Short mmCIF file of C-alpha atoms in Angstrom, two decimals:
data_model
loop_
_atom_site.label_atom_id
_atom_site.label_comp_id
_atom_site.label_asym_id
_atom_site.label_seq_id
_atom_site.Cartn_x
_atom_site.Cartn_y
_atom_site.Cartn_z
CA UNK B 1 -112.63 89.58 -15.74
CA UNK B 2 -115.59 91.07 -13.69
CA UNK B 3 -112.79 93.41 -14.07
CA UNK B 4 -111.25 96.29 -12.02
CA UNK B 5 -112.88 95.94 -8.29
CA UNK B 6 -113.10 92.13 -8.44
CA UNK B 7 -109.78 91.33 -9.69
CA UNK B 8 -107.07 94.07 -9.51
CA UNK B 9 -105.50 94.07 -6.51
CA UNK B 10 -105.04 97.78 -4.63
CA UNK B 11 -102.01 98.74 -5.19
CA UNK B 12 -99.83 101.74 -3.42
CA UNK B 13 -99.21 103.59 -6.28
CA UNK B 14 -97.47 107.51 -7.10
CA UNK B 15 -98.65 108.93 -10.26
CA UNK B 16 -96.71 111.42 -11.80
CA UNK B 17 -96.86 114.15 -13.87
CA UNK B 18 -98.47 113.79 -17.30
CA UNK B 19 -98.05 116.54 -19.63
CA UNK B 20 -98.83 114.97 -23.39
CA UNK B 21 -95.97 113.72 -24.98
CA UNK B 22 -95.59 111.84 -28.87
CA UNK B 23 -94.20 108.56 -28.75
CA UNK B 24 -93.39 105.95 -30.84
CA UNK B 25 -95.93 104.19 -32.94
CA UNK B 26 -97.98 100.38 -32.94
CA UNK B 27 -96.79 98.05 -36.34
CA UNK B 28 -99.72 96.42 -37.73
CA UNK B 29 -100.60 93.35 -39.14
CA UNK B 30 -103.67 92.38 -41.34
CA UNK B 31 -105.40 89.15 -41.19
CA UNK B 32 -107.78 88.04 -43.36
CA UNK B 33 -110.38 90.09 -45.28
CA UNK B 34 -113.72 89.50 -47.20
CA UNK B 35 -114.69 87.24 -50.06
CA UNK B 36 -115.03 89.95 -52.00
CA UNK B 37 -113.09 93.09 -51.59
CA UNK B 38 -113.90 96.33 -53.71
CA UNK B 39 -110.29 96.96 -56.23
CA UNK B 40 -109.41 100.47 -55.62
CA UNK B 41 -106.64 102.19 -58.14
CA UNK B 42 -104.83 104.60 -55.61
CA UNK B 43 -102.58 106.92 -57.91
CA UNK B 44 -100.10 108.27 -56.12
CA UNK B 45 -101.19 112.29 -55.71
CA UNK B 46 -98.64 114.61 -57.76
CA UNK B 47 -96.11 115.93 -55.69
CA UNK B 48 -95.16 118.93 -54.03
CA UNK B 49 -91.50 120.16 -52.99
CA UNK B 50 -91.06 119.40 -49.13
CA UNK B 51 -94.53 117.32 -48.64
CA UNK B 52 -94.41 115.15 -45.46
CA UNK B 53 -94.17 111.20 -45.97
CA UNK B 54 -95.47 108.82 -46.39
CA UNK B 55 -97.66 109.97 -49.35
CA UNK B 56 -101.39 110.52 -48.67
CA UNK B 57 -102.71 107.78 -50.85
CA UNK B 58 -100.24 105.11 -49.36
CA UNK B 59 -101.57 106.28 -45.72
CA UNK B 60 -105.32 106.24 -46.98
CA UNK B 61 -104.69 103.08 -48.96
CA UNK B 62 -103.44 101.10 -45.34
CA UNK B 63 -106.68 102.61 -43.81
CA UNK B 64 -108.81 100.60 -46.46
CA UNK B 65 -107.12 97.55 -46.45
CA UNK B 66 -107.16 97.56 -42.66
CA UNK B 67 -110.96 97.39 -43.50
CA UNK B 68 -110.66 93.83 -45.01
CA UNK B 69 -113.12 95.40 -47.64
CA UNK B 70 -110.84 96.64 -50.00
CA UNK B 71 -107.74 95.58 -52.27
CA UNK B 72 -105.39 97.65 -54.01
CA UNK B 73 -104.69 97.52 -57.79
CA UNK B 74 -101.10 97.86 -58.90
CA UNK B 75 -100.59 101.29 -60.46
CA UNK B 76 -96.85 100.93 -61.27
CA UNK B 77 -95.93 101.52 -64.83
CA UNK B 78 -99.78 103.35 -65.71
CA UNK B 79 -100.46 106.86 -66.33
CA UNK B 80 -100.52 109.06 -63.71
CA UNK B 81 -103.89 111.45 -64.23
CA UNK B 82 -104.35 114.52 -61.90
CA UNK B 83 -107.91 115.48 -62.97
CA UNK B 84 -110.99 113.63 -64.31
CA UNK B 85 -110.53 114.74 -68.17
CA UNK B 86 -107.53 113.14 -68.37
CA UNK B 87 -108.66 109.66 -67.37
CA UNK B 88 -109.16 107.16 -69.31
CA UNK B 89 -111.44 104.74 -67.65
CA UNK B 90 -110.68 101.29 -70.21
CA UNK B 91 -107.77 101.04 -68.88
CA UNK B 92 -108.48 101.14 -65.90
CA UNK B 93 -111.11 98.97 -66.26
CA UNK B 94 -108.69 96.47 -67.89
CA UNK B 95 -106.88 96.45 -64.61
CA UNK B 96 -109.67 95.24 -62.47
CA UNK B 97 -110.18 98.13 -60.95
CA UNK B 98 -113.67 99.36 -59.38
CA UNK B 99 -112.77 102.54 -58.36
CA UNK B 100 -110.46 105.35 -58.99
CA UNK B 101 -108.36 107.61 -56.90
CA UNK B 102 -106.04 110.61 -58.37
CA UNK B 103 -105.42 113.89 -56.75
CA UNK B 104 -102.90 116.32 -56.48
CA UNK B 105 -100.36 118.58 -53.83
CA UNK B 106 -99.72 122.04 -54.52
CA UNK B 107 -97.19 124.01 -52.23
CA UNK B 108 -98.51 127.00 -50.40
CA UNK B 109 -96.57 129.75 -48.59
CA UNK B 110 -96.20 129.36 -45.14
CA UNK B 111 -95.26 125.86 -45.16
CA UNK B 112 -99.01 124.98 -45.86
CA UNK B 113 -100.30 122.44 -48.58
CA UNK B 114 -103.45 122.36 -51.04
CA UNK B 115 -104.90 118.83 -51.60
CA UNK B 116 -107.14 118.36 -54.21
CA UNK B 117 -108.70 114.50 -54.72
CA UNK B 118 -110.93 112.86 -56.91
CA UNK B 119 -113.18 109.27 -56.65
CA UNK B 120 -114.01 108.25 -59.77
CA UNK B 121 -116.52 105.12 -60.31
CA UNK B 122 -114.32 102.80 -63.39
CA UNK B 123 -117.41 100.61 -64.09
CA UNK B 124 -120.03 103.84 -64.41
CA UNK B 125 -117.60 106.09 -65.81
CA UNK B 126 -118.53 108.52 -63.38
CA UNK B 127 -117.10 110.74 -60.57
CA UNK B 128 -118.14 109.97 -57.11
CA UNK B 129 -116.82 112.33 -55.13
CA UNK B 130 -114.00 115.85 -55.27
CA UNK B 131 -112.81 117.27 -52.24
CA UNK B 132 -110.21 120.47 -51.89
CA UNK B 133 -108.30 120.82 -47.92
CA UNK B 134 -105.59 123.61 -47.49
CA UNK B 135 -104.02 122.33 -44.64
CA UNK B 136 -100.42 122.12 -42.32
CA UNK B 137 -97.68 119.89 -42.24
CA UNK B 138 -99.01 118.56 -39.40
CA UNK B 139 -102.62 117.90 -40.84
CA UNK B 140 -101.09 115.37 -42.94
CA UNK B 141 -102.24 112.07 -41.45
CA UNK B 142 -105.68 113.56 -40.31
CA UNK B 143 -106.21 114.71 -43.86
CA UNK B 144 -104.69 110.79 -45.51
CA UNK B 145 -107.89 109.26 -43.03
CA UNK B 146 -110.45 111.95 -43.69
CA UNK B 147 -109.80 111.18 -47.55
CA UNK B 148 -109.92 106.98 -46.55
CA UNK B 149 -113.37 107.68 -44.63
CA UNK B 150 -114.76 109.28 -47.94
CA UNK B 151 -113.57 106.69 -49.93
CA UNK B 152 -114.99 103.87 -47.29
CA UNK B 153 -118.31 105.35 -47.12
CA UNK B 154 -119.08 106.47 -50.81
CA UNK B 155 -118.13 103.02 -51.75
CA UNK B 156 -119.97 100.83 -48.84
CA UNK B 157 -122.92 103.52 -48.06
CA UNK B 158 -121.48 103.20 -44.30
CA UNK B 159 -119.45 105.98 -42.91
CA UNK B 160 -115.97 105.45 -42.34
CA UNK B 161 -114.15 105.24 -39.01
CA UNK B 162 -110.25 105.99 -39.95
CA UNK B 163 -109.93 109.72 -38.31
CA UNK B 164 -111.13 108.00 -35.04
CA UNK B 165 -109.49 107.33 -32.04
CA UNK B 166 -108.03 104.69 -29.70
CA UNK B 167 -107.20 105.29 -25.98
CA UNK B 168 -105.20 102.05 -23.94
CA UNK B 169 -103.13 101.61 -21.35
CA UNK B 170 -99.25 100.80 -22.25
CA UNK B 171 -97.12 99.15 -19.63
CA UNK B 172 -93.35 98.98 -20.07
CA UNK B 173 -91.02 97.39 -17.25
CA UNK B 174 -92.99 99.41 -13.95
CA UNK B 175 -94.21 102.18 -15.99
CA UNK B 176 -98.03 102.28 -17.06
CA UNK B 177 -98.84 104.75 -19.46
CA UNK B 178 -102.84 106.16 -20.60
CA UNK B 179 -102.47 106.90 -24.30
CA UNK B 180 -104.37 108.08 -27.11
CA UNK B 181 -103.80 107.87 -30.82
CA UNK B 182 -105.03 107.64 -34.36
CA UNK B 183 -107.13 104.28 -34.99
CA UNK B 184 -104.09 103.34 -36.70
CA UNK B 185 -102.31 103.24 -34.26
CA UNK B 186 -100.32 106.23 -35.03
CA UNK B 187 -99.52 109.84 -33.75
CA UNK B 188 -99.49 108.20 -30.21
CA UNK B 189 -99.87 110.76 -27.13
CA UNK B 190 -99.08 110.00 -23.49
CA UNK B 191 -101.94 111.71 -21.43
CA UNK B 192 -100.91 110.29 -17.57
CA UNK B 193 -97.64 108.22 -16.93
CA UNK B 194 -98.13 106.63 -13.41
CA UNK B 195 -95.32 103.82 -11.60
CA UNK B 196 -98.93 101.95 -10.94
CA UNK B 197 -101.70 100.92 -12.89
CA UNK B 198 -104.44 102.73 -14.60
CA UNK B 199 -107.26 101.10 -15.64
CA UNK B 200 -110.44 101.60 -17.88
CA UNK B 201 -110.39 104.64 -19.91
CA UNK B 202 -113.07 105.38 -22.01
CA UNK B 203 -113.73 108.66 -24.34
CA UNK B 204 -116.53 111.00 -23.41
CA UNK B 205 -119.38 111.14 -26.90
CA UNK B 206 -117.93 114.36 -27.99
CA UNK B 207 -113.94 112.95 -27.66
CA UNK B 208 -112.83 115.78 -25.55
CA UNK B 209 -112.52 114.49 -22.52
CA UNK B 210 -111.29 110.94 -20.75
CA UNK B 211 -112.66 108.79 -17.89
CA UNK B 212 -110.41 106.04 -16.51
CA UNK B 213 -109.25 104.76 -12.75
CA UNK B 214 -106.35 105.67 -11.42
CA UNK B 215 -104.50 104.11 -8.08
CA UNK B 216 -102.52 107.35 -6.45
CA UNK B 217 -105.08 107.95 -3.64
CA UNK B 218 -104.12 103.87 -2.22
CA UNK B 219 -107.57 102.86 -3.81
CA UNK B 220 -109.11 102.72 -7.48
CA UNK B 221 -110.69 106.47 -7.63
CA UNK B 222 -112.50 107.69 -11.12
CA UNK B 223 -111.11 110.44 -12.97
CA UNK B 224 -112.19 112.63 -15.77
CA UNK B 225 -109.58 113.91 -17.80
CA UNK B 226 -109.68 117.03 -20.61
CA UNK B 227 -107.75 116.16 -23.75
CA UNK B 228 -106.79 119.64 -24.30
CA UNK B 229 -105.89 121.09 -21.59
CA UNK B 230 -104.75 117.96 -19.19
CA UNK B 231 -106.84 119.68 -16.38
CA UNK B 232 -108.74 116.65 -14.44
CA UNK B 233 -110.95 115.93 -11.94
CA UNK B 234 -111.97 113.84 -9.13
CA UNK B 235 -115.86 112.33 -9.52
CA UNK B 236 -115.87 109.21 -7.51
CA UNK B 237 -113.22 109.12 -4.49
CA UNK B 238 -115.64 107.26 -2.16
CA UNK B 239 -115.15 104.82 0.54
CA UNK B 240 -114.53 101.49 -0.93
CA UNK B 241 -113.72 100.78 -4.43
CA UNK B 242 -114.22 103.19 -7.00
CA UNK B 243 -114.27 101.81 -10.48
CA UNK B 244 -115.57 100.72 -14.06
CA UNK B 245 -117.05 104.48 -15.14
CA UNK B 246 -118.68 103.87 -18.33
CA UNK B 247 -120.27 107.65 -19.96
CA UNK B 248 -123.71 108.22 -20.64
CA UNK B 249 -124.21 109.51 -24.43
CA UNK B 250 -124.95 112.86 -23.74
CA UNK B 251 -122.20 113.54 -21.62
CA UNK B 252 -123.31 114.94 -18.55
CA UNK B 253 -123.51 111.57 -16.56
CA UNK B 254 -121.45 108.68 -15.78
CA UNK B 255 -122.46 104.79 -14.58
CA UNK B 256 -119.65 103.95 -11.89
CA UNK B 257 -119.52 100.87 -9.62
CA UNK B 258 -118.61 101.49 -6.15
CA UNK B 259 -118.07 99.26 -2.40
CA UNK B 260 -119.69 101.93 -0.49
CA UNK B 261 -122.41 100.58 0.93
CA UNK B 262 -121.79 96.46 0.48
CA UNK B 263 -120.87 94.29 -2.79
CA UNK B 264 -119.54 96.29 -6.25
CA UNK B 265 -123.45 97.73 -7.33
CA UNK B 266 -123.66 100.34 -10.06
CA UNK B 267 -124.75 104.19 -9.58
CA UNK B 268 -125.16 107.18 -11.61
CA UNK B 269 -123.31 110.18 -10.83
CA UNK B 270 -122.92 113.75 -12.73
CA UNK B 271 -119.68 114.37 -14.85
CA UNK B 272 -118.61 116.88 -12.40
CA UNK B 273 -118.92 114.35 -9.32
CA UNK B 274 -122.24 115.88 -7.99
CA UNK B 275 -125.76 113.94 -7.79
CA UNK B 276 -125.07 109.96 -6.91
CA UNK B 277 -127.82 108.06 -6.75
CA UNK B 278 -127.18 103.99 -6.55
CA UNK B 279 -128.74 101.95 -9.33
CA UNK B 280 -128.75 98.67 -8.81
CA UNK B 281 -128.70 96.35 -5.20
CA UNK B 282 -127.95 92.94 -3.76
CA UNK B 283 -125.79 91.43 -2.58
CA UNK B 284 -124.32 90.19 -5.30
CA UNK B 285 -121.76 91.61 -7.75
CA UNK B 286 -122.49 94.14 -10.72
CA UNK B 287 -120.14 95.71 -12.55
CA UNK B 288 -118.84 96.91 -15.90
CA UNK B 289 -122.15 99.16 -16.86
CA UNK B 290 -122.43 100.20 -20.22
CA UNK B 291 -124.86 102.70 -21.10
CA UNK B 292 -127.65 101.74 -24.57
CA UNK B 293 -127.19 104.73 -27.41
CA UNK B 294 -130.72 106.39 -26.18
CA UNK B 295 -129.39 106.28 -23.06
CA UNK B 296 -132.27 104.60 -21.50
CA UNK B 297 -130.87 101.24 -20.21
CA UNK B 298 -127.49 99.73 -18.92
CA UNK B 299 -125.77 96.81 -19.71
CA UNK B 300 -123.40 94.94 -17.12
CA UNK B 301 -121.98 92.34 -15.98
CA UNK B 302 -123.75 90.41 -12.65
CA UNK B 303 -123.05 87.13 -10.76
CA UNK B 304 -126.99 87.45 -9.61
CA UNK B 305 -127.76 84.37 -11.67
CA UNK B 306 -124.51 82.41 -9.94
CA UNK B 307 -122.11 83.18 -12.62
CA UNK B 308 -120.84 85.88 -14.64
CA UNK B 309 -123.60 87.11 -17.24
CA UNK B 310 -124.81 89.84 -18.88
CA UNK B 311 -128.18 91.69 -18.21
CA UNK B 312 -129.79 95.21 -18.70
CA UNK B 313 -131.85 97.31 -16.26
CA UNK B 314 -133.19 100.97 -17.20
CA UNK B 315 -131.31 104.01 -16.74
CA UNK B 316 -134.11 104.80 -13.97
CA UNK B 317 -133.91 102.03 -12.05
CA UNK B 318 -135.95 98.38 -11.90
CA UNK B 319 -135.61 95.07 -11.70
CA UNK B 320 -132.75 94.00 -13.96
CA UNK B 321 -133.22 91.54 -17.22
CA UNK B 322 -131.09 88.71 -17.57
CA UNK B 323 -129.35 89.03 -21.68
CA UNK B 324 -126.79 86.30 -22.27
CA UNK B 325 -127.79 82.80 -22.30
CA UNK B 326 -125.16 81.31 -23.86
CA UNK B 327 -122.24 79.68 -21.98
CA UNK B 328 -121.85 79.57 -18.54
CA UNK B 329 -119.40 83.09 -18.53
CA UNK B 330 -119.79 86.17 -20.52
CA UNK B 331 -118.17 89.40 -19.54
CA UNK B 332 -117.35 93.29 -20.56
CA UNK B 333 -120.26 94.37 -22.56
CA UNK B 334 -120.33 96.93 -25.03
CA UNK B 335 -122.82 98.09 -27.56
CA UNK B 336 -122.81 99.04 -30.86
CA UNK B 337 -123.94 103.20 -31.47
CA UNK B 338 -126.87 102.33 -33.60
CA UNK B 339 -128.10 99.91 -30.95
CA UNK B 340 -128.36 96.44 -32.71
CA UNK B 341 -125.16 94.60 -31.83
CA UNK B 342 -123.73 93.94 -28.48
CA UNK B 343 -120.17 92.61 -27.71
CA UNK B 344 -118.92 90.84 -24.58
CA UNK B 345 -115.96 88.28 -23.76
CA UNK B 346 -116.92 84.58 -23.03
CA UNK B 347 -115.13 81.93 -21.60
CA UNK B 348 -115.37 78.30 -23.68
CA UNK B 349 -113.07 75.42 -22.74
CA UNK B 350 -110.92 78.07 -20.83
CA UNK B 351 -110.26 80.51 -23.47
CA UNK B 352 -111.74 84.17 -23.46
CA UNK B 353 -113.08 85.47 -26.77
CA UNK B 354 -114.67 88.07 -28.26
CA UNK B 355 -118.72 87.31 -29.06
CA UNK B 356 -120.60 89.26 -31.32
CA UNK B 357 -124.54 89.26 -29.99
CA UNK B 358 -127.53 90.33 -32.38
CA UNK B 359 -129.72 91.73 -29.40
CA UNK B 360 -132.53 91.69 -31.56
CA UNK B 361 -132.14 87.53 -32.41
CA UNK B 362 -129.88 86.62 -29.70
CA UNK B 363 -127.82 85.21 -32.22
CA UNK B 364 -124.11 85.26 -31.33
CA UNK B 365 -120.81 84.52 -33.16
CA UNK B 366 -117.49 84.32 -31.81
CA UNK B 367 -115.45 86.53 -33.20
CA UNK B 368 -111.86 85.75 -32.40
CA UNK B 369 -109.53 82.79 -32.51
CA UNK B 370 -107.41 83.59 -29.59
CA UNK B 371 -107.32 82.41 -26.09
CA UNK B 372 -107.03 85.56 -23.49
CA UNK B 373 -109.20 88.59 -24.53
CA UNK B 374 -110.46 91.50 -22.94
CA UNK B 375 -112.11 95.21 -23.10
CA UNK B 376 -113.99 94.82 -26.26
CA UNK B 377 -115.07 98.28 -27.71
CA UNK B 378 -116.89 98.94 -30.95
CA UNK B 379 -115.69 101.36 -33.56
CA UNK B 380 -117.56 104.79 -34.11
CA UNK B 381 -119.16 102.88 -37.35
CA UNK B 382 -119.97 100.18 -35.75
CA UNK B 383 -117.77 98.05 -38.21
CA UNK B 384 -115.04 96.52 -36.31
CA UNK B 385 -114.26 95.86 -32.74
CA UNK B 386 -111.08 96.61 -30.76
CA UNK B 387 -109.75 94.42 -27.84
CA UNK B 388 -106.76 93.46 -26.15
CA UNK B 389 -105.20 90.26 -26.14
CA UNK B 390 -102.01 88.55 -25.34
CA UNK B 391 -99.45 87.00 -27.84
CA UNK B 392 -95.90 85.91 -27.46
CA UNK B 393 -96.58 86.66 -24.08
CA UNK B 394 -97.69 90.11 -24.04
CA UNK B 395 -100.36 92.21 -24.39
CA UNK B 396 -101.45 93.64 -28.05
CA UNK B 397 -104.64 95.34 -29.33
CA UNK B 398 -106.45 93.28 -32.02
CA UNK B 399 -109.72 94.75 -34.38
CA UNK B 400 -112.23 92.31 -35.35
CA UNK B 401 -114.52 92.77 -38.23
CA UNK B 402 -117.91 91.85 -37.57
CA UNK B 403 -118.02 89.14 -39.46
CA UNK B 404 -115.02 88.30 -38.18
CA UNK B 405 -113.13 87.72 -40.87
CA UNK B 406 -110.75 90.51 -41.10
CA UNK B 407 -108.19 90.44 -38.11
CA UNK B 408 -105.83 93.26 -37.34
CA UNK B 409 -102.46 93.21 -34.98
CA UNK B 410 -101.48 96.63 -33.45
CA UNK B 411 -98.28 95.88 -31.03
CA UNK B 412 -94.82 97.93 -30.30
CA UNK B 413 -91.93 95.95 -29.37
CA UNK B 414 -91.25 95.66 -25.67
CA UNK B 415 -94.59 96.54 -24.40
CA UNK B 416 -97.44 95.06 -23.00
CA UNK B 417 -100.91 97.02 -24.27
CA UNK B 418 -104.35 96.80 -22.56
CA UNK B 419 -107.36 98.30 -21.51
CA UNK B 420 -108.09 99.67 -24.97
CA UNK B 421 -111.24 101.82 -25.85
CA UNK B 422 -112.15 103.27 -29.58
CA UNK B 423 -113.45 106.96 -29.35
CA UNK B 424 -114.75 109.82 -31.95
#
């Protein structure tokens, strides 16, 4: 861990050509959840002839109970109400339920769909939200997490992070892919295929484009990628080790840590690969920047203090401030978007965790139970965190909820998964 130009070995590698490609989707498994979980009634939308599957509320419903803040209520055998006059909220109320959900599908020519929803408050009696989307076969799942994130946030008051994305790095027998796909999980993508690895993508702040380090030039060079196009380009290719690019927020500049001069030291360099200037110096090792949401500081990872630990210095340069002070080992920072939370691995009794760290107390909580984690990234909401981690002796992707209480699994059979990153 002091990850890519400390530990991955340079391989001879020959990437090949990447055009996207779907491929098959990540099962998941919930652990876990809060004390107490908001009861949502979830009745099933009314059909339409030739709708995709699964149905929108069963899609949406997964997205809130991936949360670990919600429950379902069983709506088997109750009436099935399309529009707020027709509810009638005792009933539902007799069920347990806090909150209501009924909609409907209508058919449209061309193969196109009209959703109409409703969120209905059972306790007040009231409606909450109503939302209308004419959309395409292929909207379906984007328009099933748009419909979740309403739900999540008009319920919690914190806006919800289910049509986000996930980028990691697959590996299956030789072949490492760089993929992107729904925070589910689903809708997977292949953006580069490569017979060598790739390492540390991360999503630019408006999701359009990716950063990561590939091996075909013999050496770890940084790449930015366009997720629409596939049209990339070279911005650090310099002697040494090129590696750990981390974006700053308003996407014209990138923290990279290069060997060009001595030891791994951090520099800021333009998105296009023009204007380096070197950040940070020593002799020792610092790596793994990270930039704050203001964009005025960096977090990363330094053996300055004699062992791995995690410190700050401003975006214009300084003397850098040490951060952790807990255990003798903490790795791969991250920070939360509104600023207040940072995550990091740590090393206790020989097992790597995820640690949740309340910059403004220094408190910290471990977050995770397992033994060999890595890559910690926060999601968009700043709810959860996604990591990689190794079970049955491969590599999965896990989410944490911050109070760590609320575990999710998100592996394919067959393949190792790592270097994850959540994006817009």
């Amino acid at each position: 861990m002091l990850r890519a130009v400390l530990f991955f070995p340079l391989f001879c590698v020959a990437l090949l050509s990447a055009p996207f490609s779907a491929r098959a989707a990540m099962e998941i498994q919930v652990i876990g959840g809060a004390a107490n979980k908001i009861a949502v009634a979830m009745v099933p939308f009314q059909a339409a002839p030739g709708q995709p599957v699964p149905a929108l509320t069963e899609i949406a419903g997964d997205d809130l109970e991936r949360s670990g803040q919600f429950r379902r209520v069983d709506v088997s055998g109750m009436q099935q109400p399309v529009a707020p006059a027709q509810v009638n909220y005792g009933i539902w109320r007799g069920k347990g339920a806090d909150a209501l959900v009924i909609g409907q599908v209508a058919a449209l020519p061309g193969g196109r769909f009209e959703i109409r929803f409703y969120l209905l408050d059972v306790i007040k009696q009231t409606q909450l939200a109503a939302f209308s989307y004419t959309i395409s076969a292929a909207q379906w799942r984007a328009t099933a997490h748009q419909i979740a994130d309403i739900i999540y946030e008009k319920l919690t008051g914190i806006p919800g992070a289910f049509s986000s994305r996930i980028a990691y790095v697959q590996k299956q027998g030789k072949r490492f892919e760089l993929r992107v796909a729904d925070a589910d999980g689903q809708n997977p993508r292949t953006v580069v295929r490569s017979n060598e690895p790739v390492i540390s993508p991360r999503f630019s702040p408006d999701g359009a484009r990716l950063v990561y380090v590939s091996f075909e030039d013999k050496k770890p060079v940084v790449y930015v990628q366009s997720l629409q196009d596939g049209g990339r380009r070279k911005v650090a290719a310099f002697k040494g080790s090129n590696s750990a690019p981390a974006w700053a927020p308003d996407g014209r500049r990138l923290a990279v840590v290069l060997t060009r001069d001595q030891a791994s030291q951090i520099y800021l360099i333009n998105a296009d690969g023009s204007g380096l200037t070197r950040l940070t110096r020593g002799g020792n090792l610092d790596t793994e920047p990270v930039f704050s949401p203001d964009g005025q500081t960096l977090y990363f990872t330094s053996d300055r203090g004699g062992s791995a630990q995690i410190y700050k210095v401003a975006a214009s340069g300084g003397e850098p401030q040490r951060v952790t002070f807990s255990g003798s080992y903490n790795v791969s920072p991250a920070i939360s978007r509104d600023g207040r939370h940072l995550t990091y691995i740590s090393r206790e009794d020989g097992r790597f965790r995820v640690v949740l760290h309340e910059l403004a107390s220094g408190q910290t909580r471990v977050l995770t139970d397992t033994a060999r984690d890595e890559s910690p990234s926060f999601a968009p909401n700043g709810q959860a965190v996604l990591y990689a981690t190794v079970q049955g002796g491969r590599g999965i992707l896990g989410t944490v909820s911050l109070d760590g209480k609320t575990r999710t699994r998100l592996s394919e059979s067959g393949v190792d998964a790592r270097e994850p990153a959540w994006g817009p």
